Amino acid sequence: MLDESLLDTPEALAEADRRALLRGAAEAGARVRTAARHAAESGVHDLKPDGRPRAVLIAGPGAAAVCAADLLGTLAGAGSPVTRLAPTGVAPAAGAMRWELPGWAGSVDLLLITTPDGTEPSLSLLADQAYRRGVSVAAVAPPETPLAEAVAGAHGLFVPLATAPYEQDEPLAASAPGVLWALLTPLLALLDRVGLLAAPPDALQKVADRLDQVAERCGPAIATYSNPAKTLAAELSDALPLIWTEGISAGPAGRRFAAALAELSGTPAVVSELPEALAAHSALLAGPLAASADPDDFFRDRVEEPPALHARVVLLRDRPIGGLTAAPAARDLALSHDTPISELEPEPGGELETLAELIAITDFAAVYLALASGA
């Protein structure tokens, strides 16, 4: 059950936020600036690449690495050479996961390692394996860790993870808002340098500014009625979110939102892109999850019953209304099944800025939902 009164009590939110998630969301812009500075100090802008790599392989644990690979692959455009190396193993623990280079990886490829931990033995072995096979290596991880030493031994590029002092006392959640930007920003700067995508320093500065603007709109002191993140969190109380995305970069933002909801608040969500979502989720909207569905007697006593779980569509769009869009059909389908719909659309700007805004608002929403539901 969501305690909506807590959303408009900043002191109570701060007390409930034992993992400093709100602080991480509010400091996302500062995290981008710090991470960009670390990348510059590590020599990213001094690199003189011979050309674009044939393949960019990304390895790392948790939702942040998955999202980073998803975002970079999307930003690289059609024919993207970005591939995530999924781990194997018996448990999601640093010593239990294993990563392997594909057999074809060689001297024309680039390996990126991203982790908020840095103690994973297999990642250190992966850096050594890449060195022996001539694969270029770059890593973003905490300094003074086994991985940092392994990358130095492989003559690779190491960028220290941008962390805050309050994050050093306990392991970081992979979906924590600050973790994504600390890992993603140096990779954006690096792939801009090798010509795979466009993320020059001024674009990263605009991303940081946009994240600051979202923090001002969505901060704990802003009342729910004028706070899009708190409003979305309240709307998703006791709901199964059907996250529909429209536009190329909205897809990764929607998948990131689903991962954050699952890890931070324990809320399951289903993600699909328009227009395919209209067919893929039509049966969900017509079934017992519809708001009008009630298989039992309408007049029974519900006082002691938990609220029924019903679907709610969350439409994330990264382009303005107008032109060729499936949004009207999406609204019609949802409303025809008495299913409420929430919509988020960023302010105009560059691709990186609009993507950052969608991620930031949904990150705040996931955090508010986690805090108000006691997760």
Coordinates of C-alpha atoms in Angstrom, one line a residue:
M1 CA 0.0 0.0 0.0
L2 CA 1.3 3.5 -0.9
D3 CA 1.4 6.1 1.9
E4 CA 0.5 9.1 -0.2
S5 CA 0.7 11.5 2.8
L6 CA 4.4 10.6 2.9
L7 CA 5.0 12.0 -0.6
D8 CA 4.2 15.5 0.6
T9 CA 6.2 15.3 3.8
P10 CA 9.9 16.0 2.9
E11 CA 11.1 15.2 6.4
A12 CA 9.4 11.8 6.3
L13 CA 10.8 11.1 2.8
A14 CA 14.3 11.8 4.1
E15 CA 13.8 9.6 7.1
A16 CA 12.5 6.7 4.9
D17 CA 15.3 7.1 2.3
R18 CA 17.9 4.9 4.0
R19 CA 19.6 4.1 0.7
A20 CA 20.1 7.8 -0.2
L21 CA 18.1 7.2 -3.5
L22 CA 16.5 10.6 -3.5
R23 CA 19.9 12.3 -3.0
G24 CA 21.3 10.3 -5.9
A25 CA 18.5 11.3 -8.2
A26 CA 18.8 15.0 -7.2
E27 CA 22.6 14.9 -7.8
A28 CA 22.4 13.3 -11.2
G29 CA 23.5 16.5 -13.0
A30 CA 26.5 16.9 -10.6
R31 CA 27.3 13.3 -11.2
V32 CA 27.5 13.8 -14.9
R33 CA 29.8 16.7 -14.5
T34 CA 32.1 14.8 -12.1
A35 CA 32.2 11.8 -14.4
A36 CA 32.9 13.9 -17.4
R37 CA 35.8 15.5 -15.5
H38 CA 37.1 12.1 -14.5
A39 CA 37.0 11.0 -18.2
A40 CA 38.9 14.1 -19.3
E41 CA 41.5 13.7 -16.5
S42 CA 42.0 10.0 -17.5
G43 CA 42.9 11.0 -21.0
V44 CA 39.7 10.3 -23.0
H45 CA 40.0 13.5 -25.0
D46 CA 43.7 12.8 -25.8
L47 CA 43.0 9.5 -27.5
K48 CA 43.9 9.3 -31.2
P49 CA 41.9 6.4 -32.5
D50 CA 42.8 4.9 -35.9
G51 CA 39.1 4.6 -36.8
R52 CA 35.8 3.2 -35.5
P53 CA 36.0 -0.2 -33.8
R54 CA 34.4 -3.1 -35.6
A55 CA 32.6 -4.1 -32.4
V56 CA 32.1 -2.5 -29.0
L57 CA 31.6 -5.2 -26.3
I58 CA 30.2 -4.1 -23.0
A59 CA 30.6 -6.2 -19.8
G60 CA 29.4 -5.5 -16.3
P61 CA 26.9 -6.6 -13.7
G62 CA 23.4 -5.4 -12.9
A63 CA 20.8 -3.2 -14.4
A64 CA 23.1 -0.2 -14.8
A65 CA 25.4 -2.1 -17.2
V66 CA 22.3 -3.5 -19.1
C67 CA 20.9 0.0 -19.5
A68 CA 24.2 1.5 -20.5
A69 CA 24.6 -1.0 -23.3
D70 CA 21.0 -0.5 -24.3
L71 CA 21.4 3.3 -24.5
L72 CA 24.8 3.3 -26.2
G73 CA 23.5 0.8 -28.8
T74 CA 20.5 3.0 -29.5
L75 CA 22.5 6.2 -29.7
A76 CA 25.0 4.6 -32.1
G77 CA 22.1 4.3 -34.6
A78 CA 21.3 1.7 -37.3
G79 CA 23.9 -1.0 -37.7
S80 CA 25.2 -0.3 -34.2
P81 CA 28.2 -2.5 -33.3
V82 CA 27.4 -2.4 -29.6
T83 CA 27.0 -5.8 -28.0
R84 CA 26.5 -6.6 -24.3
L85 CA 28.4 -9.6 -22.9
A86 CA 25.8 -11.3 -20.6
P87 CA 27.3 -13.0 -17.6
T88 CA 26.9 -16.6 -16.6
G89 CA 27.2 -18.2 -13.2
V90 CA 25.3 -19.6 -10.3
A91 CA 24.5 -16.4 -8.4
P92 CA 24.5 -12.6 -8.9
A93 CA 27.6 -12.2 -6.7
A94 CA 30.9 -10.7 -7.5
G95 CA 32.8 -14.0 -7.3
A96 CA 30.1 -16.1 -9.0
M97 CA 29.6 -14.4 -12.3
R98 CA 31.6 -15.2 -15.4
W99 CA 32.2 -13.2 -18.6
E100 CA 33.9 -14.5 -21.8
L101 CA 35.0 -12.8 -25.0
P102 CA 33.4 -14.2 -28.1
G103 CA 35.7 -16.2 -30.3
W104 CA 35.9 -13.7 -33.1
A105 CA 37.0 -10.7 -30.9
G106 CA 40.4 -9.3 -31.9
S107 CA 42.5 -6.3 -32.4
V108 CA 39.9 -4.2 -34.3
D109 CA 37.4 -4.4 -31.4
L110 CA 36.8 -2.5 -28.2
L111 CA 35.9 -3.9 -24.7
L112 CA 34.2 -1.6 -22.2
I113 CA 33.9 -2.8 -18.6
T114 CA 31.4 -1.0 -16.3
T115 CA 30.9 -1.9 -12.7
P116 CA 30.1 -0.1 -9.4
D117 CA 32.0 -2.8 -7.6
G118 CA 35.3 -3.6 -9.2
T119 CA 36.0 -6.8 -7.2
E120 CA 34.6 -9.3 -9.7
P121 CA 37.5 -11.7 -10.5
S122 CA 36.0 -12.6 -13.9
L123 CA 36.1 -9.0 -15.0
S124 CA 39.8 -8.8 -14.2
L125 CA 40.4 -12.0 -16.1
L126 CA 38.3 -10.6 -19.0
A127 CA 40.6 -7.6 -19.2
D128 CA 43.7 -9.9 -19.2
Q129 CA 42.1 -12.1 -21.9
A130 CA 41.3 -9.0 -24.0
Y131 CA 44.9 -7.8 -23.7
R132 CA 46.3 -11.2 -24.8
R133 CA 44.0 -11.1 -27.9
G134 CA 44.8 -7.6 -28.8
V135 CA 41.4 -6.1 -27.9
S136 CA 41.5 -2.5 -26.7
V137 CA 40.2 -2.2 -23.1
A138 CA 38.5 0.7 -21.2
A139 CA 36.8 0.4 -17.8
V140 CA 34.8 2.6 -15.5
A141 CA 34.9 1.3 -11.9
P142 CA 35.9 2.4 -8.4
P143 CA 39.6 3.1 -8.0
E144 CA 42.0 1.0 -6.0
T145 CA 40.1 -2.2 -6.9
P146 CA 41.4 -5.5 -8.5
L147 CA 39.8 -4.4 -11.8
A148 CA 41.6 -1.1 -11.8
E149 CA 44.9 -3.0 -11.4
A150 CA 43.9 -5.5 -14.1
V151 CA 43.1 -2.7 -16.6
A152 CA 46.4 -1.0 -15.8
G153 CA 48.2 -4.3 -16.5
A154 CA 46.4 -4.6 -19.8
H155 CA 47.5 -1.2 -20.8
G156 CA 43.9 -0.1 -21.0
L157 CA 42.1 3.1 -20.2
F158 CA 40.7 3.3 -16.6
V159 CA 38.2 6.0 -15.5
P160 CA 37.5 6.2 -11.8
L161 CA 33.8 5.9 -10.9
A162 CA 32.2 9.2 -9.8
T163 CA 30.9 8.4 -6.4
A164 CA 29.7 10.4 -3.4
P165 CA 31.0 10.0 0.1
Y166 CA 27.7 8.7 1.4
E167 CA 27.7 5.8 -1.2
Q168 CA 30.9 4.2 0.2
D169 CA 29.4 2.7 3.3
E170 CA 27.3 0.0 1.6
P171 CA 27.0 -1.7 -1.8
L172 CA 25.3 0.4 -4.5
A173 CA 22.0 -0.7 -6.0
A174 CA 22.5 -1.3 -9.7
S175 CA 19.4 0.8 -10.5
A176 CA 20.3 3.6 -8.1
P177 CA 20.0 6.9 -10.1
G178 CA 23.5 8.0 -9.6
V179 CA 25.1 4.7 -10.6
L180 CA 23.8 4.9 -14.2
W181 CA 25.2 8.4 -14.9
A182 CA 28.5 7.6 -13.2
L183 CA 29.0 4.6 -15.5
L184 CA 27.4 6.0 -18.7
T185 CA 29.0 9.4 -18.9
P186 CA 32.6 8.4 -19.4
L187 CA 31.5 5.8 -22.0
L188 CA 29.6 8.5 -23.9
A189 CA 32.8 10.7 -24.0
L190 CA 34.9 7.7 -25.1
L191 CA 32.5 6.6 -27.9
D192 CA 32.2 10.2 -29.1
R193 CA 36.0 10.2 -29.3
V194 CA 36.1 7.1 -31.5
G195 CA 33.4 8.4 -33.7
L196 CA 30.6 6.0 -32.8
L197 CA 28.1 8.6 -31.6
A198 CA 27.9 12.3 -30.9
A199 CA 28.4 13.3 -27.3
P200 CA 30.9 16.2 -27.2
P201 CA 31.6 18.0 -23.9
D202 CA 29.0 20.7 -24.6
A203 CA 26.3 18.0 -25.1
L204 CA 27.2 16.4 -21.8
Q205 CA 27.0 19.8 -20.1
K206 CA 23.5 20.2 -21.6
V207 CA 22.6 16.8 -20.2
A208 CA 23.8 17.8 -16.7
D209 CA 21.8 21.1 -17.0
R210 CA 18.6 19.1 -18.0
L211 CA 19.1 16.7 -15.1
D212 CA 19.3 19.7 -12.8
Q213 CA 16.1 21.1 -14.2
V214 CA 14.3 17.8 -13.6
A215 CA 15.6 17.7 -10.0
E216 CA 14.1 21.2 -9.4
R217 CA 10.7 20.0 -10.8
C218 CA 10.7 16.6 -9.1
G219 CA 12.4 17.2 -5.8
P220 CA 10.9 16.2 -2.4
A221 CA 9.9 19.8 -1.5
I222 CA 7.7 20.1 -4.6
A223 CA 4.0 19.1 -3.9
T224 CA 2.5 16.1 -5.7
Y225 CA 0.0 18.1 -7.7
S226 CA 2.8 19.9 -9.5
N227 CA 5.5 17.2 -9.3
P228 CA 5.4 14.8 -12.3
A229 CA 7.4 12.1 -10.6
K230 CA 5.3 12.1 -7.4
T231 CA 2.2 12.2 -9.5
L232 CA 3.3 9.1 -11.5
A233 CA 4.3 7.3 -8.4
A234 CA 0.9 7.9 -6.9
E235 CA -0.8 6.8 -10.1
L236 CA 1.2 3.5 -10.1
S237 CA 0.1 2.6 -6.6
D238 CA -1.6 -0.9 -6.7
A239 CA -1.2 -0.9 -10.5
L240 CA 0.6 -3.1 -13.1
P241 CA 2.5 -0.6 -15.3
L242 CA 2.3 -1.3 -19.0
I243 CA 5.1 0.9 -20.2
W244 CA 4.6 1.9 -23.9
T245 CA 7.3 3.8 -25.6
E246 CA 7.4 5.8 -28.8
G247 CA 10.5 7.1 -30.5
I248 CA 13.9 5.5 -30.8
S249 CA 15.5 6.7 -27.5
A250 CA 12.3 6.3 -25.5
G251 CA 12.7 2.5 -25.7
P252 CA 15.8 2.3 -23.5
A253 CA 14.2 4.8 -21.1
G254 CA 11.2 2.6 -20.7
R255 CA 13.3 -0.5 -20.2
R256 CA 15.3 1.4 -17.6
F257 CA 12.1 2.4 -15.8
A258 CA 10.9 -1.2 -15.6
A259 CA 14.3 -2.3 -14.2
A260 CA 14.2 0.5 -11.6
L261 CA 10.6 -0.3 -10.6
A262 CA 11.5 -3.9 -10.0
E263 CA 14.8 -3.4 -8.1
L264 CA 13.9 -0.3 -6.1
S265 CA 10.2 -0.8 -5.3
G266 CA 9.5 -4.4 -6.1
T267 CA 6.9 -3.4 -8.7
P268 CA 6.6 -5.6 -11.8
A269 CA 6.2 -3.8 -15.1
V270 CA 5.7 -4.9 -18.8
V271 CA 7.5 -2.9 -21.6
S272 CA 6.7 -2.7 -25.3
E273 CA 7.3 -0.2 -28.1
L274 CA 4.5 1.4 -30.1
P275 CA 2.9 0.4 -32.4
E276 CA 3.6 -3.2 -31.6
A277 CA 2.4 -2.7 -28.0
L278 CA -1.1 -2.2 -29.2
A279 CA -1.3 -5.8 -30.4
A280 CA 1.1 -7.3 -27.8
H281 CA -0.9 -5.9 -24.8
S282 CA -4.4 -5.9 -26.1
A283 CA -5.2 -9.2 -24.3
L284 CA -3.8 -7.8 -21.1
L285 CA -6.2 -4.8 -21.3
A286 CA -9.2 -7.0 -22.1
G287 CA -8.6 -9.5 -19.3
P288 CA -8.9 -9.4 -15.5
L289 CA -6.3 -6.6 -15.2
A290 CA -8.6 -4.0 -16.8
A291 CA -9.9 -1.4 -14.4
S292 CA -13.5 -2.5 -15.1
A293 CA -12.8 -6.2 -14.5
D294 CA -14.4 -7.6 -11.4
P295 CA -15.1 -11.3 -11.6
D296 CA -16.9 -11.5 -8.2
D297 CA -20.0 -9.9 -6.8
F298 CA -19.9 -6.2 -7.0
F299 CA -21.8 -5.8 -3.7
R300 CA -19.5 -7.9 -1.6
D301 CA -17.7 -6.4 1.4
R302 CA -14.2 -5.3 0.4
V303 CA -13.1 -3.6 3.6
E304 CA -10.8 -6.5 4.6
E305 CA -9.6 -7.1 1.0
P306 CA -6.3 -5.8 -0.5
P307 CA -6.9 -3.6 -3.5
A308 CA -7.1 -5.4 -6.8
L309 CA -4.2 -5.1 -9.2
H310 CA -5.2 -3.3 -12.4
A311 CA -3.2 -2.2 -15.4
R312 CA -2.2 1.4 -16.0
V313 CA -0.5 2.4 -19.3
V314 CA 2.5 4.7 -19.0
L315 CA 3.3 6.3 -22.4
L316 CA 6.8 7.6 -22.8
R317 CA 7.5 9.6 -25.9
D318 CA 10.7 11.3 -27.1
R319 CA 9.1 13.4 -29.8
P320 CA 6.4 16.0 -29.9
I321 CA 2.8 15.4 -30.8
G322 CA 2.2 15.7 -34.5
G323 CA 3.3 13.8 -37.6
L324 CA 3.2 10.1 -37.7
T325 CA 2.4 8.8 -34.3
A326 CA 0.6 5.8 -32.7
A327 CA -0.2 7.8 -29.5
P328 CA -3.9 8.5 -30.4
A329 CA -4.5 4.8 -31.1
A330 CA -2.8 3.9 -27.8
R331 CA -5.0 6.3 -25.9
D332 CA -8.1 4.9 -27.6
L333 CA -7.2 1.3 -26.8
A334 CA -6.5 2.0 -23.2
L335 CA -9.6 4.1 -22.6
S336 CA -11.8 1.6 -24.5
H337 CA -10.9 -0.9 -21.7
D338 CA -11.3 1.6 -18.9
T339 CA -7.6 1.6 -18.4
P340 CA -6.0 4.9 -17.2
I341 CA -3.0 6.3 -19.0
S342 CA -0.1 8.4 -17.8
E343 CA 2.0 10.3 -20.4
L344 CA 5.5 11.7 -20.2
E345 CA 7.1 13.7 -23.0
P346 CA 10.3 15.7 -22.6
E347 CA 10.9 19.4 -23.4
P348 CA 12.5 20.1 -26.8
G349 CA 16.2 19.5 -27.0
G350 CA 18.9 17.3 -28.4
E351 CA 18.6 13.5 -28.3
L352 CA 20.8 13.1 -25.2
E353 CA 18.9 15.8 -23.3
T354 CA 15.4 14.4 -24.0
L355 CA 16.6 10.9 -23.2
A356 CA 18.1 12.2 -19.9
E357 CA 14.8 13.9 -19.0
L358 CA 12.7 10.8 -19.5
I359 CA 15.2 8.7 -17.4
A360 CA 15.4 11.3 -14.7
I361 CA 11.7 11.7 -14.2
T362 CA 11.0 8.0 -14.2
D363 CA 14.0 7.4 -11.8
F364 CA 12.4 9.9 -9.4
A365 CA 9.1 8.2 -9.7
A366 CA 10.6 4.8 -9.0
V367 CA 12.3 6.2 -5.9
Y368 CA 9.1 7.8 -4.6
L369 CA 7.1 4.7 -5.2
A370 CA 9.8 2.7 -3.3
L371 CA 9.8 5.1 -0.3
A372 CA 6.1 5.6 0.0
S373 CA 5.4 1.8 -0.3
G374 CA 8.0 1.0 2.4
A375 CA 10.2 -1.0 0.0

